[in-house]
Short mmCIF file of C-alpha atoms (C1' of nucleotides) in Angstrom, two decimals:
data_model
loop_
_atom_site.label_atom_id
_atom_site.label_comp_id
_atom_site.label_asym_id
_atom_site.label_seq_id
_atom_site.Cartn_x
_atom_site.Cartn_y
_atom_site.Cartn_z
CA UNK A 1 14.75 -2.26 1.64
CA UNK A 2 15.98 -5.00 -1.22
CA UNK A 3 16.56 -7.96 -0.99
CA UNK A 4 20.26 -7.72 0.51
CA UNK A 5 18.78 -5.88 3.71
CA UNK A 6 15.98 -8.43 4.23
CA UNK A 7 18.76 -11.34 4.38
CA UNK A 8 20.47 -9.23 6.80
CA UNK A 9 17.58 -9.00 8.52
CA UNK A 10 16.91 -12.41 8.79
CA UNK A 11 19.91 -13.44 9.96
CA UNK A 12 19.73 -11.18 12.79
CA UNK A 13 16.59 -12.18 13.50
CA UNK A 14 16.66 -15.58 12.69
CA UNK A 15 20.35 -16.55 13.21
CA UNK A 16 22.93 -18.36 10.78
CA UNK A 17 21.46 -19.50 7.74
CA UNK A 18 21.66 -21.29 4.26
CA UNK A 19 20.08 -19.06 1.84
CA UNK A 20 17.58 -21.69 1.56
CA UNK A 21 16.62 -21.48 4.77
CA UNK A 22 15.92 -17.74 4.46
CA UNK A 23 13.14 -18.18 2.05
CA UNK A 24 11.88 -20.60 4.88
CA UNK A 25 11.76 -17.96 7.51
CA UNK A 26 10.47 -15.50 4.89
CA UNK A 27 7.38 -17.37 3.93
CA UNK A 28 6.85 -18.27 7.70
CA UNK A 29 7.09 -14.70 8.98
CA UNK A 30 7.36 -12.01 6.64
CA UNK A 31 5.38 -13.19 3.73
CA UNK A 32 2.31 -11.15 4.16
CA UNK A 33 4.70 -7.89 3.85
CA UNK A 34 7.70 -8.39 2.26
CA UNK A 35 8.52 -11.49 -0.31
CA UNK A 36 11.99 -12.57 -1.66
CA UNK A 37 12.36 -15.21 -4.37
CA UNK A 38 15.78 -17.63 -4.22
CA UNK A 39 16.84 -16.19 -7.56
CA UNK A 40 16.90 -12.47 -5.91
CA UNK A 41 18.31 -14.35 -2.52
CA UNK A 42 21.41 -16.17 -3.92
CA UNK A 43 23.21 -13.10 -5.31
CA UNK A 44 22.03 -11.07 -3.12
CA UNK A 45 24.08 -13.59 -0.08
CA UNK A 46 27.10 -13.79 -2.26
CA UNK A 47 27.33 -9.57 -3.01
CA UNK A 48 27.13 -9.47 0.66
CA UNK A 49 30.04 -11.47 1.57
CA UNK A 50 32.27 -9.70 -0.98
CA UNK A 51 30.96 -6.39 0.69
CA UNK A 52 31.81 -8.08 4.31
CA UNK A 53 28.55 -7.60 5.74
CA UNK A 54 28.31 -11.40 6.08
CA UNK A 55 30.46 -14.63 6.42
CA UNK A 56 30.07 -17.67 5.06
CA UNK A 57 30.70 -21.27 6.14
CA UNK A 58 30.14 -24.18 3.85
CA UNK A 59 29.15 -27.47 5.18
CA UNK A 60 29.61 -30.41 2.98
CA UNK A 61 26.66 -32.64 2.05
CA UNK A 62 26.97 -36.41 0.11
CA UNK A 63 24.12 -36.36 -2.73
CA UNK A 64 23.23 -32.58 -2.05
CA UNK A 65 24.77 -29.59 -3.07
CA UNK A 66 27.37 -28.19 -0.32
CA UNK A 67 25.56 -25.99 2.34
CA UNK A 68 25.91 -22.09 2.43
CA UNK A 69 25.81 -20.98 5.92
CA UNK A 70 25.77 -17.57 6.19
CA UNK A 71 26.56 -15.65 9.15
CA UNK A 72 25.92 -11.90 10.25
CA UNK A 73 28.95 -9.58 10.51
CA UNK A 74 29.36 -6.55 13.16
CA UNK A 75 29.75 -4.65 10.36
CA UNK A 76 26.58 -6.58 8.45
CA UNK A 77 23.99 -5.87 11.64
CA UNK A 78 25.35 -1.81 11.74
CA UNK A 79 24.61 -1.56 8.00
CA UNK A 80 21.02 -3.39 8.80
CA UNK A 81 20.17 -1.00 11.61
CA UNK A 82 21.47 1.84 9.75
CA UNK A 83 18.97 0.96 6.88
CA UNK A 84 16.58 0.67 8.88
CA UNK A 85 16.44 4.29 10.42
CA UNK A 86 17.29 5.62 6.96
CA UNK A 87 14.22 4.08 5.62
CA UNK A 88 11.31 6.33 5.32
CA UNK A 89 8.95 2.98 5.99
CA UNK A 90 7.47 3.45 3.21
CA UNK A 91 4.42 1.16 1.70
CA UNK A 92 3.22 -0.18 -1.67
CA UNK A 93 0.24 -2.28 -2.02
CA UNK A 94 -0.89 -2.82 -5.81
CA UNK A 95 -4.11 -5.10 -5.22
CA UNK A 96 -5.69 -6.86 -8.51
CA UNK A 97 -8.38 -7.40 -6.44
CA UNK A 98 -9.86 -4.02 -5.90
CA UNK A 99 -8.94 -3.10 -9.60
CA UNK A 100 -11.74 -5.59 -10.66
CA UNK A 101 -13.78 -4.95 -7.74
CA UNK A 102 -14.00 -1.20 -9.31
CA UNK A 103 -14.78 -2.79 -12.75
CA UNK A 104 -17.19 -4.80 -11.02
CA UNK A 105 -19.88 -3.91 -13.37
CA UNK A 106 -17.99 -4.74 -16.33
CA UNK A 107 -17.37 -8.14 -14.76
CA UNK A 108 -19.21 -11.75 -15.97
CA UNK A 109 -21.17 -12.45 -12.42
CA UNK A 110 -19.08 -15.52 -12.06
CA UNK A 111 -15.94 -14.09 -12.05
CA UNK A 112 -17.49 -11.69 -9.48
CA UNK A 113 -18.11 -14.18 -7.33
CA UNK A 114 -14.83 -15.98 -8.18
CA UNK A 115 -12.58 -13.40 -7.00
CA UNK A 116 -14.81 -12.23 -3.72
CA UNK A 117 -14.69 -15.95 -2.80
CA UNK A 118 -11.10 -16.20 -3.71
CA UNK A 119 -10.20 -12.69 -1.22
CA UNK A 120 -12.40 -14.11 1.95
CA UNK A 121 -10.35 -17.26 1.40
CA UNK A 122 -6.87 -15.32 1.15
CA UNK A 123 -8.22 -12.73 4.25
CA UNK A 124 -9.35 -15.94 6.84
CA UNK A 125 -6.04 -17.97 5.95
CA UNK A 126 -4.09 -14.74 6.71
CA UNK A 127 -5.65 -14.11 9.25
CA UNK A 128 -5.29 -17.60 10.99
CA UNK A 129 -1.79 -18.10 10.11
CA UNK A 130 -0.96 -14.52 11.83
CA UNK A 131 -3.26 -15.66 14.97
CA UNK A 132 -1.13 -19.20 14.75
CA UNK A 133 1.96 -17.19 14.70
CA UNK A 134 0.43 -15.33 17.73
CA UNK A 135 0.07 -17.97 19.73
CA UNK A 136 2.42 -20.23 19.26
CA UNK A 137 5.38 -18.90 20.88
CA UNK A 138 6.54 -15.57 22.90
CA UNK A 139 7.59 -12.27 20.65
CA UNK A 140 9.32 -9.39 21.14
CA UNK A 141 6.89 -6.36 21.35
CA UNK A 142 7.85 -5.24 17.99
CA UNK A 143 6.67 -8.72 16.68
CA UNK A 144 3.90 -8.80 18.74
CA UNK A 145 2.34 -5.67 16.88
CA UNK A 146 3.52 -6.44 13.67
CA UNK A 147 1.29 -10.17 14.38
CA UNK A 148 -1.55 -8.02 15.92
CA UNK A 149 -1.17 -5.20 12.92
CA UNK A 150 -1.85 -7.97 10.47
CA UNK A 151 -4.83 -9.51 12.23
CA UNK A 152 -6.44 -6.62 12.45
CA UNK A 153 -6.26 -5.50 9.29
CA UNK A 154 -6.94 -8.24 7.44
CA UNK A 155 -9.98 -9.50 9.72
CA UNK A 156 -10.81 -5.91 9.15
CA UNK A 157 -11.06 -6.74 5.37
CA UNK A 158 -12.46 -10.25 5.73
CA UNK A 159 -14.96 -8.64 7.79
CA UNK A 160 -16.44 -6.12 5.41
CA UNK A 161 -16.22 -9.18 2.20
CA UNK A 162 -18.45 -11.27 4.64
CA UNK A 163 -20.91 -8.05 5.31
CA UNK A 164 -20.80 -7.10 2.11
CA UNK A 165 -20.78 -9.86 -0.43
CA UNK A 166 -24.16 -11.73 -0.67
CA UNK A 167 -26.27 -8.09 -0.82
CA UNK A 168 -23.37 -7.16 -3.32
CA UNK A 169 -23.95 -10.04 -5.58
CA UNK A 170 -27.19 -9.90 -5.37
CA UNK A 171 -27.13 -5.65 -6.21
CA UNK A 172 -25.12 -6.73 -9.97
CA UNK A 173 -27.74 -9.66 -10.78
CA UNK A 174 -30.90 -8.72 -9.46
CA UNK A 175 -32.44 -10.88 -12.12
CA UNK A 176 -30.81 -14.53 -10.60
CA UNK A 177 -32.62 -16.66 -8.64
CA UNK A 178 -29.83 -18.76 -7.47
CA UNK A 179 -29.38 -17.67 -4.32
CA UNK B 1 -2.22 -5.53 -14.35
CA UNK B 2 0.24 -3.34 -15.98
CA UNK B 3 0.41 0.03 -16.99
CA UNK B 4 -1.42 -0.20 -20.68
CA UNK B 5 -4.17 -1.66 -19.09
CA UNK B 6 -4.37 0.45 -16.46
CA UNK B 7 -4.58 3.52 -18.91
CA UNK B 8 -7.19 1.24 -20.80
CA UNK B 9 -9.17 1.39 -17.60
CA UNK B 10 -8.60 5.05 -17.10
CA UNK B 11 -9.97 6.04 -20.29
CA UNK B 12 -13.08 3.83 -19.75
CA UNK B 13 -13.97 5.27 -16.35
CA UNK B 14 -13.32 8.57 -16.94
CA UNK B 15 -13.59 9.11 -20.71
CA UNK B 16 -11.38 10.69 -23.33
CA UNK B 17 -8.00 12.16 -21.66
CA UNK B 18 -4.48 12.83 -21.99
CA UNK B 19 -1.41 11.05 -20.45
CA UNK B 20 -1.26 13.94 -17.97
CA UNK B 21 -4.91 13.50 -17.02
CA UNK B 22 -4.82 10.16 -16.74
CA UNK B 23 -1.83 10.41 -14.08
CA UNK B 24 -4.18 12.73 -12.24
CA UNK B 25 -7.13 10.18 -12.34
CA UNK B 26 -4.79 7.58 -11.10
CA UNK B 27 -4.10 9.81 -8.14
CA UNK B 28 -7.07 10.76 -6.99
CA UNK B 29 -9.13 7.72 -7.16
CA UNK B 30 -6.46 4.65 -7.63
CA UNK B 31 -3.75 5.65 -5.78
CA UNK B 32 -4.39 3.77 -2.16
CA UNK B 33 -4.03 0.89 -4.95
CA UNK B 34 -2.12 1.30 -7.74
CA UNK B 35 0.26 3.70 -8.94
CA UNK B 36 1.82 4.99 -12.30
CA UNK B 37 4.32 7.17 -13.19
CA UNK B 38 4.60 9.58 -16.44
CA UNK B 39 7.29 7.75 -17.62
CA UNK B 40 5.44 4.87 -17.44
CA UNK B 41 2.21 5.98 -19.23
CA UNK B 42 3.51 7.97 -21.51
CA UNK B 43 5.63 4.88 -23.69
CA UNK B 44 2.29 2.76 -22.43
CA UNK B 45 0.29 4.97 -24.63
CA UNK B 46 2.05 5.07 -27.51
CA UNK B 47 2.32 1.54 -27.55
CA UNK B 48 -1.61 1.14 -27.15
CA UNK B 49 -1.98 3.34 -29.94
CA UNK B 50 0.10 1.23 -32.52
CA UNK B 51 -1.42 -1.72 -31.01
CA UNK B 52 -4.94 -0.18 -31.92
CA UNK B 53 -6.43 0.35 -28.94
CA UNK B 54 -6.57 3.57 -28.23
CA UNK B 55 -6.34 6.48 -30.75
CA UNK B 56 -5.09 9.91 -30.37
CA UNK B 57 -6.34 13.05 -31.51
CA UNK B 58 -3.89 16.00 -31.49
CA UNK B 59 -4.89 19.83 -29.92
CA UNK B 60 -2.59 22.20 -30.29
CA UNK B 61 -1.21 24.88 -27.57
CA UNK B 62 0.39 27.99 -28.11
CA UNK B 63 3.73 27.66 -25.54
CA UNK B 64 2.98 24.38 -24.30
CA UNK B 65 3.45 21.03 -25.67
CA UNK B 66 0.67 20.00 -27.91
CA UNK B 67 -2.18 18.22 -26.29
CA UNK B 68 -2.48 14.25 -26.97
CA UNK B 69 -5.85 13.36 -25.92
CA UNK B 70 -6.74 9.55 -26.21
CA UNK B 71 -9.96 7.58 -26.68
CA UNK B 72 -10.79 3.62 -26.35
CA UNK B 73 -11.40 2.03 -29.17
CA UNK B 74 -13.88 -1.10 -29.13
CA UNK B 75 -10.78 -3.22 -29.41
CA UNK B 76 -9.28 -1.22 -26.12
CA UNK B 77 -12.46 -2.07 -24.27
CA UNK B 78 -12.39 -5.42 -25.12
CA UNK B 79 -8.81 -6.43 -24.13
CA UNK B 80 -9.50 -4.29 -21.12
CA UNK B 81 -12.46 -6.46 -20.12
CA UNK B 82 -10.74 -9.55 -21.03
CA UNK B 83 -7.59 -8.79 -19.09
CA UNK B 84 -10.06 -8.08 -16.19
CA UNK B 85 -11.36 -11.59 -16.10
CA UNK B 86 -7.66 -13.04 -17.26
CA UNK B 87 -6.24 -11.31 -14.02
CA UNK B 88 -5.97 -13.99 -10.58
CA UNK B 89 -6.81 -10.52 -8.30
CA UNK B 90 -3.66 -10.68 -6.94
CA UNK B 91 -2.33 -8.50 -4.31
CA UNK B 92 1.30 -7.36 -3.33
CA UNK B 93 2.21 -5.25 -0.69
CA UNK B 94 5.75 -4.48 0.67
CA UNK B 95 5.42 -2.33 3.49
CA UNK B 96 8.74 -1.21 5.10
CA UNK B 97 6.76 0.33 7.77
CA UNK B 98 5.80 -3.15 9.22
CA UNK B 99 9.56 -4.17 9.08
CA UNK B 100 10.55 -1.72 11.02
CA UNK B 101 8.07 -2.40 13.39
CA UNK B 102 9.11 -5.97 13.70
CA UNK B 103 12.79 -4.36 14.46
CA UNK B 104 11.27 -1.66 16.79
CA UNK B 105 14.14 -3.25 19.74
CA UNK B 106 16.65 -2.45 16.82
CA UNK B 107 15.11 1.59 16.82
CA UNK B 108 16.16 4.54 18.42
CA UNK B 109 13.00 5.54 20.41
CA UNK B 110 12.01 8.96 18.47
CA UNK B 111 12.61 7.05 14.83
CA UNK B 112 9.98 4.70 16.33
CA UNK B 113 7.46 7.18 17.22
CA UNK B 114 8.57 9.03 13.77
CA UNK B 115 7.21 6.26 12.31
CA UNK B 116 4.10 5.26 13.89
CA UNK B 117 3.07 9.16 14.06
CA UNK B 118 3.45 9.02 10.69
CA UNK B 119 1.62 6.13 9.85
CA UNK B 120 -0.86 6.63 11.83
CA UNK B 121 -0.74 10.43 9.87
CA UNK B 122 -1.24 8.58 6.80
CA UNK B 123 -3.96 6.40 7.43
CA UNK B 124 -5.84 9.12 8.48
CA UNK B 125 -5.06 11.09 5.55
CA UNK B 126 -6.41 7.76 3.44
CA UNK B 127 -9.32 7.49 5.42
CA UNK B 128 -10.36 11.27 4.72
CA UNK B 129 -9.51 11.24 1.63
CA UNK B 130 -11.68 8.38 0.67
CA UNK B 131 -14.61 9.39 2.24
CA UNK B 132 -14.32 12.36 1.21
CA UNK B 133 -14.48 10.73 -2.07
CA UNK B 134 -16.95 8.36 -1.58
CA UNK B 135 -19.87 11.41 -0.46
CA UNK B 136 -18.92 13.61 -2.69
CA UNK B 137 -21.02 12.20 -5.86
CA UNK B 138 -22.29 8.92 -6.97
CA UNK B 139 -21.12 5.66 -7.53
CA UNK B 140 -21.51 2.32 -9.33
CA UNK B 141 -21.81 -0.24 -6.65
CA UNK B 142 -18.44 -1.69 -7.85
CA UNK B 143 -16.86 1.69 -6.47
CA UNK B 144 -18.78 2.24 -3.64
CA UNK B 145 -17.26 -1.07 -2.48
CA UNK B 146 -14.06 -0.24 -3.55
CA UNK B 147 -14.09 3.13 -1.62
CA UNK B 148 -15.84 1.35 2.02
CA UNK B 149 -13.47 -1.67 1.62
CA UNK B 150 -10.52 0.93 1.63
CA UNK B 151 -12.18 2.95 4.36
CA UNK B 152 -12.48 -0.26 6.17
CA UNK B 153 -9.32 -1.77 6.21
CA UNK B 154 -7.11 2.08 6.82
CA UNK B 155 -9.52 2.41 9.38
CA UNK B 156 -8.73 -0.42 11.22
CA UNK B 157 -4.98 -0.33 10.81
CA UNK B 158 -5.98 3.62 12.08
CA UNK B 159 -7.52 2.64 15.34
CA UNK B 160 -5.19 -0.20 15.67
CA UNK B 161 -2.11 2.18 15.73
CA UNK B 162 -4.29 4.62 17.69
CA UNK B 163 -5.30 1.87 20.71
CA UNK B 164 -1.35 0.76 20.72
CA UNK B 165 1.04 3.64 20.45
CA UNK B 166 1.49 5.24 23.67
CA UNK B 167 1.30 1.63 25.59
CA UNK B 168 4.10 0.35 22.86
CA UNK B 169 6.67 3.24 23.20
CA UNK B 170 6.37 2.94 26.85
CA UNK B 171 7.00 -0.45 26.88
CA UNK B 172 10.08 -0.22 24.55
CA UNK B 173 11.60 2.77 26.79
CA UNK B 174 10.36 2.16 29.75
CA UNK B 175 13.30 4.41 31.80
CA UNK B 176 11.67 7.32 30.13
CA UNK B 177 9.63 9.60 31.62
CA UNK B 178 8.98 12.52 28.90
CA UNK B 179 5.60 11.12 27.70
"C1'" DA C 1 13.12 34.67 -6.58
"C1'" DC C 2 10.84 30.14 -6.41
"C1'" DC C 3 7.65 26.53 -6.37
"C1'" DT C 4 3.57 24.58 -8.49
"C1'" DA C 5 0.70 23.38 -12.48
"C1'" DC C 6 0.61 22.67 -16.91
"C1'" DA C 7 2.42 18.97 -20.85
"C1'" DT C 8 5.28 15.57 -23.23
"C1'" DG C 9 8.88 12.72 -23.67
"C1'" DT C 10 13.59 10.06 -23.64
"C1'" DA C 11 17.77 7.20 -21.49
"C1'" DA C 12 19.78 4.44 -18.18
"C1'" DC C 13 19.74 1.80 -14.35
"C1'" DC C 14 17.97 -1.30 -11.11
"C1'" DC C 15 16.02 -4.94 -9.79
"C1'" DG C 16 13.26 -8.62 -9.19
"C1'" DT C 17 10.57 -12.42 -11.93
"C1'" DT C 18 10.19 -16.42 -14.53
"C1'" DA C 19 12.06 -20.66 -16.55
"C1'" DC C 20 16.21 -23.18 -16.86
"C1'" DA C 21 20.10 -26.75 -14.93
"C1'" DT C 22 21.00 -30.94 -11.97
"C1'" DG C 23 19.79 -34.08 -8.68
"C1'" DA C 24 19.18 -37.25 -4.55
"C1'" DT C 25 15.70 -38.56 -0.91
"C1'" DT C 26 10.67 -38.94 1.24
"C1'" DT C 27 5.77 -38.90 0.79
"C1'" DG C 28 1.48 -39.85 -0.81
"C1'" DC D 1 4.72 -43.01 -9.63
"C1'" DA D 2 4.34 -38.21 -8.74
"C1'" DA D 3 5.52 -34.71 -6.43
"C1'" DA D 4 7.29 -32.28 -2.26
"C1'" DT D 5 11.89 -31.32 0.26
"C1'" DC D 6 16.01 -30.32 0.37
"C1'" DA D 7 19.92 -27.45 -1.87
"C1'" DT D 8 22.05 -23.64 -5.40
"C1'" DG D 9 22.60 -21.10 -9.06
"C1'" DT D 10 22.41 -18.78 -14.14
"C1'" DA D 11 20.46 -16.68 -17.70
"C1'" DA D 12 17.08 -13.80 -19.99
"C1'" DC D 13 13.45 -11.26 -20.01
"C1'" DG D 14 10.31 -7.50 -18.45
"C1'" DG D 15 9.25 -3.34 -16.49
"C1'" DG D 16 8.55 0.27 -13.73
"C1'" DT D 17 11.97 4.56 -11.32
"C1'" DT D 18 15.03 8.69 -11.55
"C1'" DA D 19 17.08 11.67 -13.42
"C1'" DC D 20 17.37 14.23 -17.41
"C1'" DA D 21 15.39 17.89 -21.42
"C1'" DT D 22 12.06 21.76 -22.28
"C1'" DG D 23 9.46 25.75 -21.55
"C1'" DT D 24 5.22 28.77 -20.15
"C1'" DA D 25 2.07 30.83 -16.80
"C1'" DG D 26 0.78 32.14 -12.42
"C1'" DG D 27 0.94 31.87 -7.26
"C1'" DT D 28 3.77 33.02 -2.37
#
DNA sequence: ACCTACATGTAACCCGTTACATGATTTG
DNA sequence: CAAATCATGTAACGGGTTACATGTAGGT
């Protein structure tokens, strides 16, 4: 799924939005499994408008660029649903964290500790954020599923790191006395 | 980490290899957290040679392109270790599976079932493959960590899907009698 | 008769990111 | 006084993918 389709999905789910708002929606709701930057969103919306998949209404503002509020057309909705059905539901993960851990024996002990701490924090934060969203308001079964799925996987990673970190750091530096 | 660094890492870990072999190594060992295609590897190796980070010895073959066996130089090793230390250990995941599940209410029931089955199979396969590697021979603590980490997270996803799938499919099509 | 493994490579394309440009208002 | 928020956009760059080009040997 490219930025164009993601924008259509955001408009379908959140209703009429500006490019700026779509980015916010992304960060709040999709950030753990999709990304999109302004430089990808704005041109995408422009192209979608040309293709008739969205319409745009301009709201004038003083002292700020006019707001361009996009609206999903019926053709846009159909295009999005079709794109969902055509998708092979693939996933791609690139993890430099795992790569670094793979080569742990090549790393400075402090770098090793640093990336483990950082990963632990990151996973804990994700779990908290997703749990917060989960408990904050009602969701469709699909949204609920994705939230719980994200929580389950991130929690598993978090528990794993918490269980293994200390032991691992000691194994890598058996001579070190400082905790 | 770009393909160049990944190639250096592969040479460090697996020893002298051809581009073809590096791709195989990737698929067997890194596939759940990094990818690299031939069209990325071959030019990367050529550039690495120019930069003196690898050397290349050609082994003539009849009826096949000559094998180009690459060897990591000391400068290459240093460059790789340095790259590891400079890395912020970031992770990026794009999951169309989660996106589709998010919009589950927009999907045909059979598409929904299809992607859930597919994801279940994929996670189960990954767990099996990683477990197989884990039990097949000795590893450094770092490798062991990455294998167990991968198993833990994929197993969590797998268990989640197994627990929720049936219930979820029934919820999405309450009128459907066929299991 | 066709697919897979072996073995290397290039060219075109796609598309996303980084950085830049502009600029007021609110918050710390 | 600096930083974040609001608000839109472009240009250059980077780098990976798809498809193509070439060709043998062995398995189904």
